Short mmCIF file of C-alpha atoms in Angstrom, two decimals:
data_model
loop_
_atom_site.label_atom_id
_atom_site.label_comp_id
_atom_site.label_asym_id
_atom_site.label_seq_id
_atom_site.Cartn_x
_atom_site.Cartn_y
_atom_site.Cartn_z
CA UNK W 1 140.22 146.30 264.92
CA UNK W 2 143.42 146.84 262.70
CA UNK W 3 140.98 148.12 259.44
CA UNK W 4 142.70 151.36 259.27
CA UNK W 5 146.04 150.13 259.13
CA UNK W 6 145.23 149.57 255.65
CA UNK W 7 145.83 152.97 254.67
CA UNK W 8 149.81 153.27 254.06
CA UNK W 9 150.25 156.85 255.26
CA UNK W 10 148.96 156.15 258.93
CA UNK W 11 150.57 152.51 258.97
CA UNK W 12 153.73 154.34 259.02
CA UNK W 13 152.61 156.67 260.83
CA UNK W 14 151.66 153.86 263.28
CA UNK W 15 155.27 151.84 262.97
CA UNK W 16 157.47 154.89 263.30
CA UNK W 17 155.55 156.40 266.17
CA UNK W 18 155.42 152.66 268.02
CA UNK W 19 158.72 152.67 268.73
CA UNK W 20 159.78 156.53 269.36
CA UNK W 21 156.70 156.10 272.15
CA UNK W 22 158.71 153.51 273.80
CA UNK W 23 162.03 155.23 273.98
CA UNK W 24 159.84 158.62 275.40
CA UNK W 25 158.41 156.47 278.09
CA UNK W 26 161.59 155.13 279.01
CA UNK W 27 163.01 158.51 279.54
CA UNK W 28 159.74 159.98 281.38
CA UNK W 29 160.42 156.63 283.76
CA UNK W 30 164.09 157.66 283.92
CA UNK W 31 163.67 161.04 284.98
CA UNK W 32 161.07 160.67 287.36
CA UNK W 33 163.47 158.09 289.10
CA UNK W 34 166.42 160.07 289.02
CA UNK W 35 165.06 163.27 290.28
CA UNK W 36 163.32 161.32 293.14
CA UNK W 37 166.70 159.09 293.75
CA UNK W 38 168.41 162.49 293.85
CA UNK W 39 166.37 165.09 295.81
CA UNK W 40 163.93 162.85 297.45
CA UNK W 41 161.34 165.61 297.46
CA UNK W 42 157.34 164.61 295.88
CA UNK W 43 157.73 168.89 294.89
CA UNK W 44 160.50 168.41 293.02
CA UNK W 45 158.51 165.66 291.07
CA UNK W 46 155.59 167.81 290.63
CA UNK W 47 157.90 170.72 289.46
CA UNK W 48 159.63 168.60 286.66
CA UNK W 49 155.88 167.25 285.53
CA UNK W 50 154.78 171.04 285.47
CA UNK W 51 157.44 172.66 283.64
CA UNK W 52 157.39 169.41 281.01
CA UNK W 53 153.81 169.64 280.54
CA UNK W 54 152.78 174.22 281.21
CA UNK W 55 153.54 175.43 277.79
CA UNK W 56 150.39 173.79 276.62
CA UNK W 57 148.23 175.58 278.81
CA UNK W 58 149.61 179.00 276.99
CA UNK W 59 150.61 177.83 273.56
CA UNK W 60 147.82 174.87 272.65
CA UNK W 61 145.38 177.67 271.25
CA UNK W 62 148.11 179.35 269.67
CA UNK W 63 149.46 176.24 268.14
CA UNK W 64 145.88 174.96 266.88
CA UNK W 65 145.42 178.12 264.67
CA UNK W 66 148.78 178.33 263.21
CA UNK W 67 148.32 174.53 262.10
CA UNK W 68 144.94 175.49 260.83
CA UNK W 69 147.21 178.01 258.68
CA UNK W 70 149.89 175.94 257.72
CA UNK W 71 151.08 172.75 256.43
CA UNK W 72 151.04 170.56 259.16
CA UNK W 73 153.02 167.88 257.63
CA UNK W 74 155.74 170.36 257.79
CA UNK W 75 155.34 170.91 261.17
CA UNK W 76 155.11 167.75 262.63
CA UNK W 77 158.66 166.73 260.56
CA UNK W 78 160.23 169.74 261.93
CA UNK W 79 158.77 168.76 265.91
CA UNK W 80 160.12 165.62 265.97
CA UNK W 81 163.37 167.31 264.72
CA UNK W 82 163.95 169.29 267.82
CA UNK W 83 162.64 166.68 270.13
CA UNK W 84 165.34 164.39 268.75
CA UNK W 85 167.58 166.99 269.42
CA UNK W 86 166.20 167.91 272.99
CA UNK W 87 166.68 164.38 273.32
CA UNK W 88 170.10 164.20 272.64
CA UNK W 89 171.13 166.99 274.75
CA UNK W 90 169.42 165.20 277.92
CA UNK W 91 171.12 162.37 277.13
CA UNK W 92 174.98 163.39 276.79
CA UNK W 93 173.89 165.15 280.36
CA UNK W 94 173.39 161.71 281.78
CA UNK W 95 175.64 159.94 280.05
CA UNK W 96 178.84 162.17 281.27
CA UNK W 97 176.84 162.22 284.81
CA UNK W 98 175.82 165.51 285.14
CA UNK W 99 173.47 165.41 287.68
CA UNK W 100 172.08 169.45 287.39
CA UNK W 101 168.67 169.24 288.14
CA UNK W 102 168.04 172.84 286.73
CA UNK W 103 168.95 172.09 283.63
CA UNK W 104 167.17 168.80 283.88
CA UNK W 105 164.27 171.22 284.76
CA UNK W 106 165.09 173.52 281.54
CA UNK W 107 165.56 170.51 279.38
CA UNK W 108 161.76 169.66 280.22
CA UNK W 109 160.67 172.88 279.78
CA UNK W 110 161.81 172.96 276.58
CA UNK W 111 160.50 169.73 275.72
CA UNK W 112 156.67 170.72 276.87
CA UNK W 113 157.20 173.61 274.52
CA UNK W 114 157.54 171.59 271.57
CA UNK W 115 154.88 169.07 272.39
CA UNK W 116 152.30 171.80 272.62
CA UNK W 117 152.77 172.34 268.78
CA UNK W 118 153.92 168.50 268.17
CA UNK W 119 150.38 166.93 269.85
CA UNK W 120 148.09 169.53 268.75
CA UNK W 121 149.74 168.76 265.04
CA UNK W 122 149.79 164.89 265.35
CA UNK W 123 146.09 164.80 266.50
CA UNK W 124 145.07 167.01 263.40
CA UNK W 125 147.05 165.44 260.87
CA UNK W 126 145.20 162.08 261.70
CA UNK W 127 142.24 162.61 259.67
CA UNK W 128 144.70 163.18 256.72
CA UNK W 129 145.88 159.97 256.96
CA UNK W 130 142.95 158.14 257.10
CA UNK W 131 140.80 158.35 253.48
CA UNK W 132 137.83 157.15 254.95
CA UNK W 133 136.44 159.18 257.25
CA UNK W 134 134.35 156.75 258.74
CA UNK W 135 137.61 154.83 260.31
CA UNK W 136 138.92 157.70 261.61
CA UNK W 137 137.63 156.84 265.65
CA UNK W 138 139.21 153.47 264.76
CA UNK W 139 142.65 154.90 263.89
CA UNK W 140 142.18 157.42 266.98
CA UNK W 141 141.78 154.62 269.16
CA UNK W 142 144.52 152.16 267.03
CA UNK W 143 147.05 155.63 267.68
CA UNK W 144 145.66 155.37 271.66
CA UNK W 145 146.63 151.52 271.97
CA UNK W 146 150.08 152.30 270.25
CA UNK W 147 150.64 154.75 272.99
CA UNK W 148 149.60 152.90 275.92
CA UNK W 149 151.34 149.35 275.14
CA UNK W 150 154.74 151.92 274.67
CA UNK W 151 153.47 152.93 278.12
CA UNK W 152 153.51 149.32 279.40
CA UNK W 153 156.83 148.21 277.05
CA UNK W 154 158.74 151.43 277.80
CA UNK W 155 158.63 151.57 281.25
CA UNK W 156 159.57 147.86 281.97
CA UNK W 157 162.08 147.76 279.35
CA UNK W 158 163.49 151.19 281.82
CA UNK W 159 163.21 149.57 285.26
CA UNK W 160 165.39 146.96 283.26
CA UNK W 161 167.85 149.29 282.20
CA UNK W 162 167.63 151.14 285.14
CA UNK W 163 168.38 148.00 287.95
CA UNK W 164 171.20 146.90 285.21
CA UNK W 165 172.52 149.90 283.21
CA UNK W 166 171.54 153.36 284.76
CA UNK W 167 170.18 156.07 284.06
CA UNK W 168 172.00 157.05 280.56
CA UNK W 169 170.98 153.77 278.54
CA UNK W 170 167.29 154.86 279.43
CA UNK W 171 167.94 158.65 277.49
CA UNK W 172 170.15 157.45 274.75
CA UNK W 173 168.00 154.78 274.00
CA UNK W 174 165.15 157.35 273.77
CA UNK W 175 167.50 159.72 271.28
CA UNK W 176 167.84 156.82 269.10
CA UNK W 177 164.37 155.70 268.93
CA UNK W 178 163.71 159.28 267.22
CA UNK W 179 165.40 157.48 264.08
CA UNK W 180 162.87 155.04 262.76
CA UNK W 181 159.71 157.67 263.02
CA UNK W 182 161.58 160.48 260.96
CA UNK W 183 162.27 157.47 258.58
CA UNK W 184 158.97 156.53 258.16
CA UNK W 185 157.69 160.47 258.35
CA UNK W 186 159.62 161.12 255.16
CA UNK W 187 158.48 157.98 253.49
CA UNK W 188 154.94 159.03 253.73
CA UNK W 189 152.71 160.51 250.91
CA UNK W 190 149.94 163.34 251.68
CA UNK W 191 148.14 165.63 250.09
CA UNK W 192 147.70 168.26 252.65
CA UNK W 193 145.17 170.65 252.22
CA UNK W 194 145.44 174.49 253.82
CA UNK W 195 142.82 176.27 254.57
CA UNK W 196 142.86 180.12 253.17
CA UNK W 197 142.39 182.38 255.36
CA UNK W 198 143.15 185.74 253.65
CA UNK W 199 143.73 188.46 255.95
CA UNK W 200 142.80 187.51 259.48
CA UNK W 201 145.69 187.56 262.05
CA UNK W 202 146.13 184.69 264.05
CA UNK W 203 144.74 186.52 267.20
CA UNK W 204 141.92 186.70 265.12
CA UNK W 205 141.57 183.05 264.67
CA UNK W 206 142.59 182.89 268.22
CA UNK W 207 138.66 184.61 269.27
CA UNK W 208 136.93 182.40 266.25
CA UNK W 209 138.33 179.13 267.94
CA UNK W 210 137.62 180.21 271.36
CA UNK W 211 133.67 181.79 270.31
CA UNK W 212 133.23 178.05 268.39
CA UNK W 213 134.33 176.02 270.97
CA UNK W 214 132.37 178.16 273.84
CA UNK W 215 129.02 178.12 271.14
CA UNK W 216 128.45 174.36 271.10
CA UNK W 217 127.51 173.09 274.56
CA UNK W 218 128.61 169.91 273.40
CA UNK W 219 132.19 170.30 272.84
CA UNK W 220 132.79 172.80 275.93
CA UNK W 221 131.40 170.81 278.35
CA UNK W 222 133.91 167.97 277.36
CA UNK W 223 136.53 169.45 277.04
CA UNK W 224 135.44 171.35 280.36
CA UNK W 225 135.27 167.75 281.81
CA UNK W 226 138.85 166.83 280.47
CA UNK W 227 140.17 169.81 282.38
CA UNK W 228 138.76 168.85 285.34
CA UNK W 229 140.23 165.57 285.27
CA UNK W 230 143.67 166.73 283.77
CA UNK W 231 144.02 169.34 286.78
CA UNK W 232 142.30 167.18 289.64
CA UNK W 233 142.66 163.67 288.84
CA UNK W 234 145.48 162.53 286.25
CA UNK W 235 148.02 164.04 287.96
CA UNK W 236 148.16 161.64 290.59
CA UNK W 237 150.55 159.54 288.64
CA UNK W 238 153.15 161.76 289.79
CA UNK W 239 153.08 160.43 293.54
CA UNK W 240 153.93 156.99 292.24
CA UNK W 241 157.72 157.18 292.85
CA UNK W 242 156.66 157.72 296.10
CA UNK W 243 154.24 154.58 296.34
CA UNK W 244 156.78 152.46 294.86
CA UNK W 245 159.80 153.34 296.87
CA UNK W 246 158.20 154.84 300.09
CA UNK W 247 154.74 153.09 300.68
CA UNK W 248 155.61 149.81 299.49
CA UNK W 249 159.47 149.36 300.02
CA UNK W 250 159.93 149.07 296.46
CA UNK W 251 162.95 149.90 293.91
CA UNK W 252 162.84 150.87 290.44
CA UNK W 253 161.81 147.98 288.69
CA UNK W 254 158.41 147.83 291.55
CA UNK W 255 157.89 152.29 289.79
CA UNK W 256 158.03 150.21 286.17
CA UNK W 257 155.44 147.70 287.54
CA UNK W 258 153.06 150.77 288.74
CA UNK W 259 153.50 152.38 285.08
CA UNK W 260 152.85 149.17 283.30
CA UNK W 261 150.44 148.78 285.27
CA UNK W 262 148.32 151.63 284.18
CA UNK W 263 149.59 151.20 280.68
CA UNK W 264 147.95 147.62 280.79
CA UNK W 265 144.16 148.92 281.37
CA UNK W 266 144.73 151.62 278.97
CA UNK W 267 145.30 149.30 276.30
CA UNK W 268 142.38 147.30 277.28
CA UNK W 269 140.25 150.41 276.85
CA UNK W 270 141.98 151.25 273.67
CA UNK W 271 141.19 148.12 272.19
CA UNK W 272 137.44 148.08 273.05
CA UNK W 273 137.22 151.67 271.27
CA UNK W 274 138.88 150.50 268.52
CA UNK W 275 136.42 147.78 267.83
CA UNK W 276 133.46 150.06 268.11
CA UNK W 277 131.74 150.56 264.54
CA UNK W 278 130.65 154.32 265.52
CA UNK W 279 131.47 157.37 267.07
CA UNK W 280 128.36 157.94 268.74
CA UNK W 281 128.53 156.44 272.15
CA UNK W 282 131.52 158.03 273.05
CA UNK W 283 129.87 160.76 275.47
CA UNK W 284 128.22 158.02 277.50
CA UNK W 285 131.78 156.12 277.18
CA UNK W 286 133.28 159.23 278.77
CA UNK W 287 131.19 159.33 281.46
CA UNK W 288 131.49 155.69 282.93
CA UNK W 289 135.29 155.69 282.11
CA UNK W 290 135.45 158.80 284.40
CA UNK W 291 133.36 157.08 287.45
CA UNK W 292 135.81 154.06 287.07
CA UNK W 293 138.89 156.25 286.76
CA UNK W 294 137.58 158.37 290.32
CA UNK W 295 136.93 155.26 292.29
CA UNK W 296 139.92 152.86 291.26
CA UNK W 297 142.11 156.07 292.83
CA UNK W 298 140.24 155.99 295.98
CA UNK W 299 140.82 152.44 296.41
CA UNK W 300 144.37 152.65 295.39
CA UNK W 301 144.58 154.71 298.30
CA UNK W 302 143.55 152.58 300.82
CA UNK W 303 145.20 149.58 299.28
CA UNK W 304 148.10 148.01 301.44
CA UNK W 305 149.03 145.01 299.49
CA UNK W 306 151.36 145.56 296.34
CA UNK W 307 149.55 143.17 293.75
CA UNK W 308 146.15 144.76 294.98
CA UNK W 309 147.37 148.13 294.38
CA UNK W 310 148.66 147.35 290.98
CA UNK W 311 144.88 145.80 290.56
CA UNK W 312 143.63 149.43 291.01
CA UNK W 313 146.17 150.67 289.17
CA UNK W 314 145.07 149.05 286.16
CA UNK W 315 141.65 150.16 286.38
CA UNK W 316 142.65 153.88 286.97
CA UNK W 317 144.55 153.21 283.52
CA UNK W 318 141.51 151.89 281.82
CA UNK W 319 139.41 154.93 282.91
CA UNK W 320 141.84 157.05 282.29
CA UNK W 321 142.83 155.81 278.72
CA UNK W 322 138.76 155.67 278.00
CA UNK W 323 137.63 158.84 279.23
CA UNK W 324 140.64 160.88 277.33
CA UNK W 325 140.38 159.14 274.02
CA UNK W 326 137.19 158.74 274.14
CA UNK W 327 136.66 162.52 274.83
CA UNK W 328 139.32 163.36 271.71
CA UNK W 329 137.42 161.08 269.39
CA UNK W 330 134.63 163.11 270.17
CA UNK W 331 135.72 166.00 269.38
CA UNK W 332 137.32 165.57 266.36
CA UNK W 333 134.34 163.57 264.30
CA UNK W 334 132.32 166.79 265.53
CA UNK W 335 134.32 169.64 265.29
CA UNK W 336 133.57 171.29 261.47
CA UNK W 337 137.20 171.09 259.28
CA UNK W 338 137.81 174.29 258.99
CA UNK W 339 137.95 174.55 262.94
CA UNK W 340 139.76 170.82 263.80
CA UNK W 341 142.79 172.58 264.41
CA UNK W 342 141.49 175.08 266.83
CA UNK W 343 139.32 172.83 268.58
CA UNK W 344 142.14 169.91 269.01
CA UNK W 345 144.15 172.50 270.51
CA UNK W 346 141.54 173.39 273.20
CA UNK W 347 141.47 169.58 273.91
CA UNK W 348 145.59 169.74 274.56
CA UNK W 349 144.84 172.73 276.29
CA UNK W 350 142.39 171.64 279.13
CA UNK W 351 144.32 167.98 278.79
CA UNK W 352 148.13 169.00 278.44
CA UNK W 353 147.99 171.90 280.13
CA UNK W 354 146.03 171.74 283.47
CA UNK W 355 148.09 168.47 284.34
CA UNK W 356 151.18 170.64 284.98
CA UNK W 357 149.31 172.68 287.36
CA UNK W 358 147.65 169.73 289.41
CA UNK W 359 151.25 168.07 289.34
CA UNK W 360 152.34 171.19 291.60
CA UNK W 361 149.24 170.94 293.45
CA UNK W 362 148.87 167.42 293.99
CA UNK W 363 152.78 167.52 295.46
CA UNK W 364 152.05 170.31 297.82
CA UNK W 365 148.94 167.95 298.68
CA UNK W 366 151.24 165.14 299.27
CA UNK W 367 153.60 166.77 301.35
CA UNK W 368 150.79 168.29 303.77
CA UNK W 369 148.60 165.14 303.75
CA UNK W 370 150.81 162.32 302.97
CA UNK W 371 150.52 160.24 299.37
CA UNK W 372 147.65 158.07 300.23
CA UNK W 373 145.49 161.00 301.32
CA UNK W 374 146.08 162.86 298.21
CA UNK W 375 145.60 160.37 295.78
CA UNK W 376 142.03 159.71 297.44
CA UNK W 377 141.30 163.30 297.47
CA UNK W 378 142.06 163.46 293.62
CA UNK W 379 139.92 160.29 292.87
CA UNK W 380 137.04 162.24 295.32
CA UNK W 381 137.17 164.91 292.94
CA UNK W 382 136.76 163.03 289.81
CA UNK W 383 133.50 161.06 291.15
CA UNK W 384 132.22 164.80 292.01
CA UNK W 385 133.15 165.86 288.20
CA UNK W 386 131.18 163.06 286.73
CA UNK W 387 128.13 163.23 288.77
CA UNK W 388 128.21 166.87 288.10
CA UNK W 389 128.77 166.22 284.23
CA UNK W 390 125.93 163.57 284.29
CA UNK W 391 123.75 166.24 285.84
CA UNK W 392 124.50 169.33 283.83
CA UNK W 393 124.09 166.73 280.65
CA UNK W 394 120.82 166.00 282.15
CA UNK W 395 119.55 169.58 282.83
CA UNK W 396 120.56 170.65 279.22
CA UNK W 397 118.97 168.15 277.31
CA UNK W 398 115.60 168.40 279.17
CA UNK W 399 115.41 171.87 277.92
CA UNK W 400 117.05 171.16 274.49
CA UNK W 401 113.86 169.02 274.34
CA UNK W 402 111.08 171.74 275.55
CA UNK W 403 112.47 174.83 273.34
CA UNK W 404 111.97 171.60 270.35
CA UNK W 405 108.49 171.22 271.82
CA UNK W 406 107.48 174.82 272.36
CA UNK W 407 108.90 175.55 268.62
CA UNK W 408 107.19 172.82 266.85
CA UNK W 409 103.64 174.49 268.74
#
């Protein structure tokens, strides 16, 4: 499970990361509590996930070709540079108590600009650190389970801080954990490799990602199924303020339990992916990861006992966590080098960038229809998407198969 930790560049890669994920999940637990705590409004938590999470929807495909351009080693350095800095300014706002939730807002904003070119660059850079390409879906899904046990860690070490401390140990702690990944950034040894690219303008690139991407069935309908999901379904996590505090009379350490929750079944999936020997099941994994993901959210909704709900909550995690990576690792051990970039971008895109959009809609959903209802509506909608998927797979093959048959006669 841990084979391509062997490799030093992505094992610190792996450390550093660890524990900057934890402090960023701390903060995303902080702020979601502390708008909620201070406007009591599920549209002013939808509004803070969409302005954190939009520039990805406009700047993914821009970011993706100028990584394909440049050294992304660089980039990634100078990323984590400004979100340390981002960081700190959120901070010294919390820490000298000023509660402004517009610049709170801008702050966010800011910080979904620089993960548009941060993610797309991370994601990319991964095959560089791996020598073997053959472990690269096992360092995919190793980078996956480092994520999603900082999702499980950071959030309970913030409903900690948050009952005891407040608010401001929760973002300084997350400035701080920016220390130990820059460490370890500038430790590492790679041998990057730019493409050339004479000539063409990066609008130019811009059409040769989008006509790749669009030209292999394969790819677009994943990454057509990802948007889906990021816009319809994953966006539901924003409500759970509102399920810990309103539905189930809950404070902020009962929000950490929902978020560690989902954090545990993600690592569960991330593990089982990262014992697989081969890429190639990973379309089929997709598709039964997004069937459990749609109907543990329907039965969330209907739960009315706390430890069942965090049951469900764990599975949405687990489908969740399967059906992204799982869709990622797909796309880049078939995506052609030249193109990674580009087509890692269009992942963040359809991911990344539709969530900020279904955060708005999924709050003006709550407020209409009340949590429970939305939630079940958004778990509706991701059954539909996989059946659909499933079908359309179906359909495409069956002729993929007869134009074989008719040009072999």
């Amino acid at each position: 499970m841990f084979r391509s930790l062997k490799y030093r560049n992505f094992k610190l890669f792996f450390y550093g990361q660890s524990i900057s994920l934890i402090g960023t999940w701390m903060q995303k637990t902080a702020v979601s509590w502390l708008v909620y705590r201070l406007t009591d409004s599920a549209m002013m938590l939808g509004l803070v996930g969409f302005v954190s999470l939009i520039p990805s929807l406009f700047l993914s495909p821009y970011a993706g070709s100028l990584i394909d351009r440049h050294n992304r080693y660089k980039i990634l350095l100078i990323t984590q540079v400004v979100s340390m800095l981002q960081a700190g300014a959120l901070a010294a706002l919390i820490f000298f108590k000023y509660y402004h939730i517009p610049f709170i807002i801008f702050l966010s904003l800011v910080q979904g600009i620089i993960n548009a070119f941060d993610v797309t660059c991370r994601q990319s850079l991964m095959v560089e650190m791996v020598e073997d390409k053959a472990d690269l879906p096992n360092a995919i899904a190793l980078n996956s389970t480092m994520a999603n046990l900082a999702r499980i860690v950071g959030p309970a070490i913030a409903g900690v801080i948050l009952s005891t401390f407040g608010e401001d140990f929760c973002f300084v702690g997350n400035f701080v954990s920016y220390v130990p990944v820059l460490i370890c950034l500038l430790m590492m040894n790679l041998n990057i490799t730019v493409m050339p690219h004479g000539q063409k303008s990066i609008w130019t690139e811009l059409e040769e990602g989008f006509k790749y991407i669009s030209g292999d069935k394969d790819l677009s309908s994943m990454i057509v199924m990802i948007g889906i999901s990021s816009l319809f379904v994953i966006p539901f996590n924003t409500l759970m303020p509102i399920f810990a505090k309103t539905i189930f009379n809950g404070d902020a350490g009962t929000f950490s339990w929902f978020e560690s929750a989902a954090g545990l079944g993600s690592v569960v999936a991330a593990m089982y992916l990262a014992n697989l020997k081969s890429a190639k099941p990973m379309m089929r994994i997709s598709i039964i990861a997004s069937a459990i993901f749609g109907l543990s959210l329907v039965l969330l909704s209907y739960s009315g006992i706390l430890p069942i709900a965090l049951v469900f909550m764990t599975l949405s995690g687990l489908g969740m966590m399967a059906q992204t990576s799982s869709i990622n690792t797909y796309i880049q051990t078939h995506a052609i080098p030249e193109m990674r970039g580009r087509a890692i971008s269009y992942y963040v895109m359809a991911y990344q960038g539709m969530i900020p959009i279904g955060s708005l809609l999924i709050g003006w959903t709550a407020d209409a229809f009340g949590s429970r209802m939305a939630v079940c509506i958004a778990g509706l909608i991701g059954l539909g998407a996989t059946v659909s998927f499933v079908l359309y797979k179906s359909r495409f093959s069956s002729r993929r198969i007869s134009a074989l048959i008719l040009h072999h006669k």
